[in-house]
CSV table of C-alpha atoms in Angstrom, one decimal:
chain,number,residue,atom,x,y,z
A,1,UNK,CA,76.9,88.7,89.8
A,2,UNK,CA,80.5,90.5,88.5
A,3,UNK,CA,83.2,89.5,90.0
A,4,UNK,CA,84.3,92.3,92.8
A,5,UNK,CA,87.3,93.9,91.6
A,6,UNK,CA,90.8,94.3,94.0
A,7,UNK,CA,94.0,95.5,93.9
A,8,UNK,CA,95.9,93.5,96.9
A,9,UNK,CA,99.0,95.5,98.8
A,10,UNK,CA,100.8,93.1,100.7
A,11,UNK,CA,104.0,92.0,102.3
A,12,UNK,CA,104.0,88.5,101.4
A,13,UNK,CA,104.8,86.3,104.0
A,14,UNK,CA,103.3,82.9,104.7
A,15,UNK,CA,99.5,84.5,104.8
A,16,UNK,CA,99.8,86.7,102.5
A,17,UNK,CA,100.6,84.4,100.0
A,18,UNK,CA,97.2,82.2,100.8
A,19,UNK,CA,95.7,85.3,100.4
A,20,UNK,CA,97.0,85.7,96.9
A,21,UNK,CA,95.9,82.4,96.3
A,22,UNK,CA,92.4,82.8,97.2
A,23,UNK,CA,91.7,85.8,95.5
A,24,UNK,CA,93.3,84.1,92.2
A,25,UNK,CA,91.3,81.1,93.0
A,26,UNK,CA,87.8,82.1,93.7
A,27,UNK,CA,85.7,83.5,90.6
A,28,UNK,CA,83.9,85.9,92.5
A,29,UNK,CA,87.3,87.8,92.9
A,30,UNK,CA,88.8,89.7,89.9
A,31,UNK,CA,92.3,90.6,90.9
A,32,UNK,CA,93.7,93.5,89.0
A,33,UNK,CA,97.3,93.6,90.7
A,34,UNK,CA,99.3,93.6,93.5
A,35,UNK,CA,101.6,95.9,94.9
A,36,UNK,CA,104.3,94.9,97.8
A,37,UNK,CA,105.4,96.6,100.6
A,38,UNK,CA,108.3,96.3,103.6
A,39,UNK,CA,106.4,94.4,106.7
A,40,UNK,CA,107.2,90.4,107.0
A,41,UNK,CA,110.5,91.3,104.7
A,42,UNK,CA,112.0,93.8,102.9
A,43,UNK,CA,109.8,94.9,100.0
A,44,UNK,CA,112.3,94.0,97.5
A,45,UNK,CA,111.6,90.1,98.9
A,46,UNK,CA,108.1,90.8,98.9
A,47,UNK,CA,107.7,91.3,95.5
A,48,UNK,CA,109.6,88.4,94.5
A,49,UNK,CA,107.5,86.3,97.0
A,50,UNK,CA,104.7,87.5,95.2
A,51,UNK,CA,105.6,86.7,91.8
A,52,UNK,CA,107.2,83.7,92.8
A,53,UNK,CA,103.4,82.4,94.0
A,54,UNK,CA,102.0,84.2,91.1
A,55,UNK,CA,104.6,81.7,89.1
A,56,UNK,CA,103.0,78.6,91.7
A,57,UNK,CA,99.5,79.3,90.2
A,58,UNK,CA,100.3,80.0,87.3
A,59,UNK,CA,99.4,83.8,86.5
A,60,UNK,CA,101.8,85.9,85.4
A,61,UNK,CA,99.2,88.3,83.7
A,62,UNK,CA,98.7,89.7,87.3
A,63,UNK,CA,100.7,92.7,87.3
A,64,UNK,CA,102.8,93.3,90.6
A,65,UNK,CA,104.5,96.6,91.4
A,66,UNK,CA,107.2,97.2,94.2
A,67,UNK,CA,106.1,99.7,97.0
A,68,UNK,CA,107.5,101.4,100.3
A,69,UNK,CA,110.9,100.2,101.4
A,70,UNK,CA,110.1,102.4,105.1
A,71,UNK,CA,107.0,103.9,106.9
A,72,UNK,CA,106.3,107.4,106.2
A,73,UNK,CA,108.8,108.1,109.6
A,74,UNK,CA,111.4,105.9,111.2
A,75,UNK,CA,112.9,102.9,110.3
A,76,UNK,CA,111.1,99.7,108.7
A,77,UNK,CA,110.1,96.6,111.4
A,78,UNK,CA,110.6,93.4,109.3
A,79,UNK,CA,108.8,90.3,110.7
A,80,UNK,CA,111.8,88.4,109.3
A,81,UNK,CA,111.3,86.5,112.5
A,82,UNK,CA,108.4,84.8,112.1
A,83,UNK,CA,108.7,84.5,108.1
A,84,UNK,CA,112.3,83.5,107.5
A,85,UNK,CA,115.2,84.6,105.8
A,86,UNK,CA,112.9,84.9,102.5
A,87,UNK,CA,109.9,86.1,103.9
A,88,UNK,CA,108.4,82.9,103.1
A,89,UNK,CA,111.0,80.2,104.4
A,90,UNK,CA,109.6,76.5,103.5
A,91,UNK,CA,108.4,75.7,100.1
A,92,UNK,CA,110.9,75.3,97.3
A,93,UNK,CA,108.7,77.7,95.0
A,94,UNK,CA,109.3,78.0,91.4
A,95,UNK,CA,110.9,81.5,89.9
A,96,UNK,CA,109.1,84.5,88.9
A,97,UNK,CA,107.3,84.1,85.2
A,98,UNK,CA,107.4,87.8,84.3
A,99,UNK,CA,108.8,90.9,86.0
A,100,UNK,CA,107.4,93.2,88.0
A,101,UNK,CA,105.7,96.6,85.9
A,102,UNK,CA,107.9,99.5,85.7
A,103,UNK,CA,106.0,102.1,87.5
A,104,UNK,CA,106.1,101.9,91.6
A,105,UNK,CA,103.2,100.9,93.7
A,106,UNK,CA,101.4,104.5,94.3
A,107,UNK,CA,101.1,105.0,90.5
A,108,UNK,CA,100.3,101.5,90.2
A,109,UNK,CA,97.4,102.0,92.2
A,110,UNK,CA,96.9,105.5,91.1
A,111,UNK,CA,96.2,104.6,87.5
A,112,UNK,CA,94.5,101.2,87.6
A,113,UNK,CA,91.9,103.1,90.3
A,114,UNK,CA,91.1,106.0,87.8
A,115,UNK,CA,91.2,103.6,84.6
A,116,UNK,CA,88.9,100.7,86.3
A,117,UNK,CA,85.4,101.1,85.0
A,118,UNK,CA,83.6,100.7,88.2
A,119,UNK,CA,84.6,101.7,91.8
A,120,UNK,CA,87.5,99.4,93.1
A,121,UNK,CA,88.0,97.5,96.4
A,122,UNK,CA,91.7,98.4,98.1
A,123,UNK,CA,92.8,95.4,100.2
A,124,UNK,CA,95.7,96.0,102.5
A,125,UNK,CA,97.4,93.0,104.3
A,126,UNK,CA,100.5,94.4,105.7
A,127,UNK,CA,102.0,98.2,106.5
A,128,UNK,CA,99.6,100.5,104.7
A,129,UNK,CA,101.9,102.7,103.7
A,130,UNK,CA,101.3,102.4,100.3
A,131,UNK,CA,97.6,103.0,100.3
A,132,UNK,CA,98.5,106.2,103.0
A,133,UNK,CA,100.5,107.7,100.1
A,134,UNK,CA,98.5,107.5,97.5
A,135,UNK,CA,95.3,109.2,99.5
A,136,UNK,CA,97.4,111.6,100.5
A,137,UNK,CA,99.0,112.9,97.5
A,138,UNK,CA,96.1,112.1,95.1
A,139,UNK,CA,93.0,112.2,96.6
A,140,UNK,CA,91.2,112.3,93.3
A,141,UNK,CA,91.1,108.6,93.7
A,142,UNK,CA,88.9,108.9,96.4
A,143,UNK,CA,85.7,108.4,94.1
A,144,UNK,CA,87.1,105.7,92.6
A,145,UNK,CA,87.6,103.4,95.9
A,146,UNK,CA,84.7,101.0,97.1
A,147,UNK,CA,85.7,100.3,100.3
A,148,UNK,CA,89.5,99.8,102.3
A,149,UNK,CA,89.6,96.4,103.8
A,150,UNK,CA,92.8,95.8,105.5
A,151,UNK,CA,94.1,93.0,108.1
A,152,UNK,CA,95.6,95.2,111.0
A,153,UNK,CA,95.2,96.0,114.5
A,154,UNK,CA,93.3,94.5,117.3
A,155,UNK,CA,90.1,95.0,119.7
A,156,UNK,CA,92.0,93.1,121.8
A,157,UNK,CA,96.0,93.2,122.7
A,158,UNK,CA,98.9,93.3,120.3
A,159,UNK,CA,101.4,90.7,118.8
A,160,UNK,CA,104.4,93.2,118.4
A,161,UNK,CA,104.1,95.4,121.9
A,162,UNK,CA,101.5,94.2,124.7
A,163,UNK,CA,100.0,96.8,122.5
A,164,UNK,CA,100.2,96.9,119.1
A,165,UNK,CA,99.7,94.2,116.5
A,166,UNK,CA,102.4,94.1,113.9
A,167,UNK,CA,101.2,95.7,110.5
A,168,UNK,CA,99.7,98.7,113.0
A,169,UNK,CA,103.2,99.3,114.7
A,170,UNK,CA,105.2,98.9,111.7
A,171,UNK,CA,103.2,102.1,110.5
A,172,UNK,CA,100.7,103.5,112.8
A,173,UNK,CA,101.6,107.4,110.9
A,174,UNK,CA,99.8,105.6,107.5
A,175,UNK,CA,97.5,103.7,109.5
A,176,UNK,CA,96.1,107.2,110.9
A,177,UNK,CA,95.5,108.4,107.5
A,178,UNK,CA,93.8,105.5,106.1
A,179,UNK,CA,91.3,105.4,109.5
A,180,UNK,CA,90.9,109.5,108.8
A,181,UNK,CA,90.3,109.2,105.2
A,182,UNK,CA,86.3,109.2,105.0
A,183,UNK,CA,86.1,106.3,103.1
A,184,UNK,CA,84.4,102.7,103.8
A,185,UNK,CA,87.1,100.8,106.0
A,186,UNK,CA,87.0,97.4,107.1
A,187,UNK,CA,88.8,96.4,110.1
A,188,UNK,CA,90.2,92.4,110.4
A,189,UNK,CA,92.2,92.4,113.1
A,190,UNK,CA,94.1,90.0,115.6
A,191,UNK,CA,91.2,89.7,117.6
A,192,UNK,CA,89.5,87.8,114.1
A,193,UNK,CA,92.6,86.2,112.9
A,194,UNK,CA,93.7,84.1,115.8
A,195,UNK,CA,90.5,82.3,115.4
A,196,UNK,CA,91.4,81.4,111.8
A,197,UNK,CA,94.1,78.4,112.9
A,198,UNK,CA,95.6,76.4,110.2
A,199,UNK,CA,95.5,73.0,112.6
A,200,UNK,CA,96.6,69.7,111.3
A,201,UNK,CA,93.7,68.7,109.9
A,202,UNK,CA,93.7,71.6,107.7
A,203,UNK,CA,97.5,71.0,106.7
A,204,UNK,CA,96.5,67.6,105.9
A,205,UNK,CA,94.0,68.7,103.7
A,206,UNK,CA,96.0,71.1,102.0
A,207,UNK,CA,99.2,68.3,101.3
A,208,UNK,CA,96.0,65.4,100.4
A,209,UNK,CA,95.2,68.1,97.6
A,210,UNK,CA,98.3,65.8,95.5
A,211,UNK,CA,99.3,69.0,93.4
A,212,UNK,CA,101.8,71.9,93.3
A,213,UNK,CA,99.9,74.0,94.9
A,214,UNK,CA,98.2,72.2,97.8
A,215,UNK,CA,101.7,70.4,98.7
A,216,UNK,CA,103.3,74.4,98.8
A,217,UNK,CA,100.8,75.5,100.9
A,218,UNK,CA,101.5,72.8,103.1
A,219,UNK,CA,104.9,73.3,103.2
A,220,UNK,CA,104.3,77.3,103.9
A,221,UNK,CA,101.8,76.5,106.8
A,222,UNK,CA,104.4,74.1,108.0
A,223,UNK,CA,107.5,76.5,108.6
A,224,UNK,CA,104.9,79.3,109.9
A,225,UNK,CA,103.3,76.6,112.5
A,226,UNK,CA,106.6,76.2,113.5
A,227,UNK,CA,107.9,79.9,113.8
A,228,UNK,CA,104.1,80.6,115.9
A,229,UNK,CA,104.8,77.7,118.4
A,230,UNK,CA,108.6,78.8,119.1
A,231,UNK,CA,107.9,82.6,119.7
A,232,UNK,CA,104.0,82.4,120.7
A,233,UNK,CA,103.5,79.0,121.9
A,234,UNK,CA,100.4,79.1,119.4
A,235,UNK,CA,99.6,75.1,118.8
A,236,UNK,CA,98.4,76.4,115.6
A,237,UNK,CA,98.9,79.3,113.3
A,238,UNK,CA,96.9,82.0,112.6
A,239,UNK,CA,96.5,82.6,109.2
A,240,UNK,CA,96.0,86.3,109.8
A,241,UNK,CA,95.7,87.9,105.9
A,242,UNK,CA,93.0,85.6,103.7
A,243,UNK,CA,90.2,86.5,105.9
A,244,UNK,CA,90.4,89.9,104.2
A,245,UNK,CA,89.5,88.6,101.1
A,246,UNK,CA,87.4,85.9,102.6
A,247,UNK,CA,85.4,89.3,103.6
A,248,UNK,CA,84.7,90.1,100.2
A,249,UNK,CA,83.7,86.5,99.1
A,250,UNK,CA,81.7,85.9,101.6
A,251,UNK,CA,80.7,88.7,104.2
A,252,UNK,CA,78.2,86.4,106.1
A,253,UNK,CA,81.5,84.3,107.3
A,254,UNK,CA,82.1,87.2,109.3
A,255,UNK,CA,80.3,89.3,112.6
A,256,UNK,CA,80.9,93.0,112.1
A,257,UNK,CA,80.8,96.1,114.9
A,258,UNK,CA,80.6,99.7,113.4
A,259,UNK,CA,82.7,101.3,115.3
A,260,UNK,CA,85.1,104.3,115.7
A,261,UNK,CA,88.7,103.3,115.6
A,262,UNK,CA,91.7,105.1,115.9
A,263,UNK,CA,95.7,104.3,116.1
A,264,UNK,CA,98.3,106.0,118.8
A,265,UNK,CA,100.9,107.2,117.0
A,266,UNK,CA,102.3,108.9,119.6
A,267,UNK,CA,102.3,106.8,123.3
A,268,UNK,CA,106.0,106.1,124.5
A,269,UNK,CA,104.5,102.2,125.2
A,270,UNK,CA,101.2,102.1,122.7
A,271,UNK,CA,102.5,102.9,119.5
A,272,UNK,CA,100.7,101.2,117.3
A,273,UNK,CA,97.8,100.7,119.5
A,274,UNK,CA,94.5,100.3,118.0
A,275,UNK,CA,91.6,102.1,120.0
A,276,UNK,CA,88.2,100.2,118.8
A,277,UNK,CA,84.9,101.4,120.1
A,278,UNK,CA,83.2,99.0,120.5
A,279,UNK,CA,80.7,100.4,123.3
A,280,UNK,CA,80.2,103.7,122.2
A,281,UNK,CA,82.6,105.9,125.2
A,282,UNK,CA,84.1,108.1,123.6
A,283,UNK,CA,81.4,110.0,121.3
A,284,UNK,CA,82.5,109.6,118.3
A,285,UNK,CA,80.9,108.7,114.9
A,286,UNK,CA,82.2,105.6,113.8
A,287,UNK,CA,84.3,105.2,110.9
A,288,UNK,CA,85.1,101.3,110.4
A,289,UNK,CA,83.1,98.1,110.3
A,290,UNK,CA,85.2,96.2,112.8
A,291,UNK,CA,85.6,92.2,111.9
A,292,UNK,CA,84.8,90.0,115.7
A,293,UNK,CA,83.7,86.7,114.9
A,294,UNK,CA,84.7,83.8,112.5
A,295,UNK,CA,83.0,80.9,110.9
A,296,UNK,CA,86.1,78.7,111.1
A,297,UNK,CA,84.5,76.3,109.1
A,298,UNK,CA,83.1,78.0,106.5
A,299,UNK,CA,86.5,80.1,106.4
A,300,UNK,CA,88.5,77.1,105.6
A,301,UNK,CA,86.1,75.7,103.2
A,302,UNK,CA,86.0,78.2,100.8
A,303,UNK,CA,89.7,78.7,101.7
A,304,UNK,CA,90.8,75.5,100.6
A,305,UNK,CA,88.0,75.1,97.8
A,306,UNK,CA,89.9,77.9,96.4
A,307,UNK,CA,93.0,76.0,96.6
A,308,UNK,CA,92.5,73.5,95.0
A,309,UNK,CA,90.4,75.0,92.5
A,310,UNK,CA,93.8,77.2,91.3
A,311,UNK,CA,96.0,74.4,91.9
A,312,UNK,CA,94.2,71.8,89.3
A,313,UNK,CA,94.8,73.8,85.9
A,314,UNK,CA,98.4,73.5,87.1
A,315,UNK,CA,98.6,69.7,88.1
A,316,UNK,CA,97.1,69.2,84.8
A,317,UNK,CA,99.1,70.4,82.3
């Protein structure tokens, strides 16, 4: 079986950046770039973030292009709260191996998509601004998209408002035209995520791996844990943004709901909001397949198998 090829937008951010990780880590993932976006810092962070983890495992071949700055209206919400003056506050992570591709993230995507061979899955783990853009001003790309997986929203209650989890609020505008596209969306919301905890034991595991990589993580799980039990009083932390691509690996790790879901983008209080489904009221056709229950187990299996799989080349040489 071929490898399923991605292009990862992300904000990276403590999960993000175990998402990166996984996708570089496990062969059934071919990741063709990444682009970066405002959301857990300001983008110009993010992409460093992301090459500085690209320099963790490794792989500077992967080719990373800055994105949005803002949402398509208003001002940009940065989750500098949670992640730390860096976006991802803990490990002392190594400096970027190459620099970041010349072109911005829309025709980043916008090219690889139309040049890729075969259709191309879009992963989005935080604003989805980028992703809005380029379907709105090129929707010749459309064809050229195997499905929109993205970690955002909730079937349950938010993490930013009572409402509205965090990726969702910081751009419900974008998020609107991604859920109004026509094309195959996956859904992984809060509602998934909180049940993917990175507890002790799984820390442990991560700092027993005795290389770069596994002692980082550690370290990045660490300051998040603490930063989730301060403003959440979460024991644990949900690491919210690998389950996307955890998705792709393994779908069967997941319980999925076709549903219809749509974002407010207009309530005074529910900004944000994400309106799933799930029991058929309102009459319409459904236009997401909604993530609702985790195999925690298996998740952090093939999380960590990953891991360490990217973190022995290093250790070695």
């Amino acid at each position: 079986m071929n490898p399923i090829p991605v292009l990862l937008d992300c904000d990276p951010g403590h999960d993000d950046a175990i998402a990166i990780l996984l996708a570089l880590g496990d062969p059934r993932i071919d990741l063709l770039g990444i682009t970066t976006t405002f959301g857990n810092c300001q983008v110009e962070k993010a992409t460093y973030n992301a090459q500085r983890i690209l320099a963790l495992a490794e792989r500077p071949d992967v080719p990373v292009a800055t994105g949005a700055a803002a949402p398509l209206a208003g001002a940009a919400h940065i989750g500098d709260f949670i992640h730390g003056a860096t976006g991802i506050d803990g490990p002392d992570l190594p400096e970027p191996l190459a620099p970041p591709v010349s072109v911005g993230a829309v025709d980043f995507l916008r090219t690889s998509l139309l040049d890729a061979p075969a259709p191309v899955t879009v992963v989005a783990t935080g604003p989805i601004t980028n992703v809005a853009v380029l379907l709105r001003d090129h929707p010749e790309v459309g064809p050229k998209i195997a499905e929109i997986v993205f970690m955002g929203g909730s079937t349950d209650r938010g993490n930013t408002t009572p409402a509205a989890e965090f990726n969702a609020y910081a751009d419900p505008d974008a998020l609107d035209v991604v859920l109004t596209s026509g094309l195959p969306i996956r859904m992984v919301g809060l509602n998934l995520s909180h049940q993917a905890l990175a507890t002790p034991d799984v820390v442990a595991r991560m700092r027993a791996m005795d290389h770069p990589v596994g002692r980082a993580c550690a370290d990045l799980m660490g300051f998040f844990g603490g930063t989730y039990s301060d403003v959440f009083d979460f024991a644990a932390p949900p690491v919210h943004d690998p389950c996307t691509i955890a998705a792709l690996i393994d779908p069967g790790l997941i319980t999925w709901h076709k549903s219809f879901v749509a974002v407010e983008t207009q309530g005074r209080w529910t900004r944000g909001a994400t309106v799933v489904d799930l029991h058929g009221r309102l009459d319409e056709p459904p236009n997401a397949q909604v993530a609702i229950t985790l195999d925690v187990e298996g998740y952090w299996e093939l999380v960590l198998d990953a891991l360490d799989r990217v973190g022995h080349p290093v250790a070695e040489k």
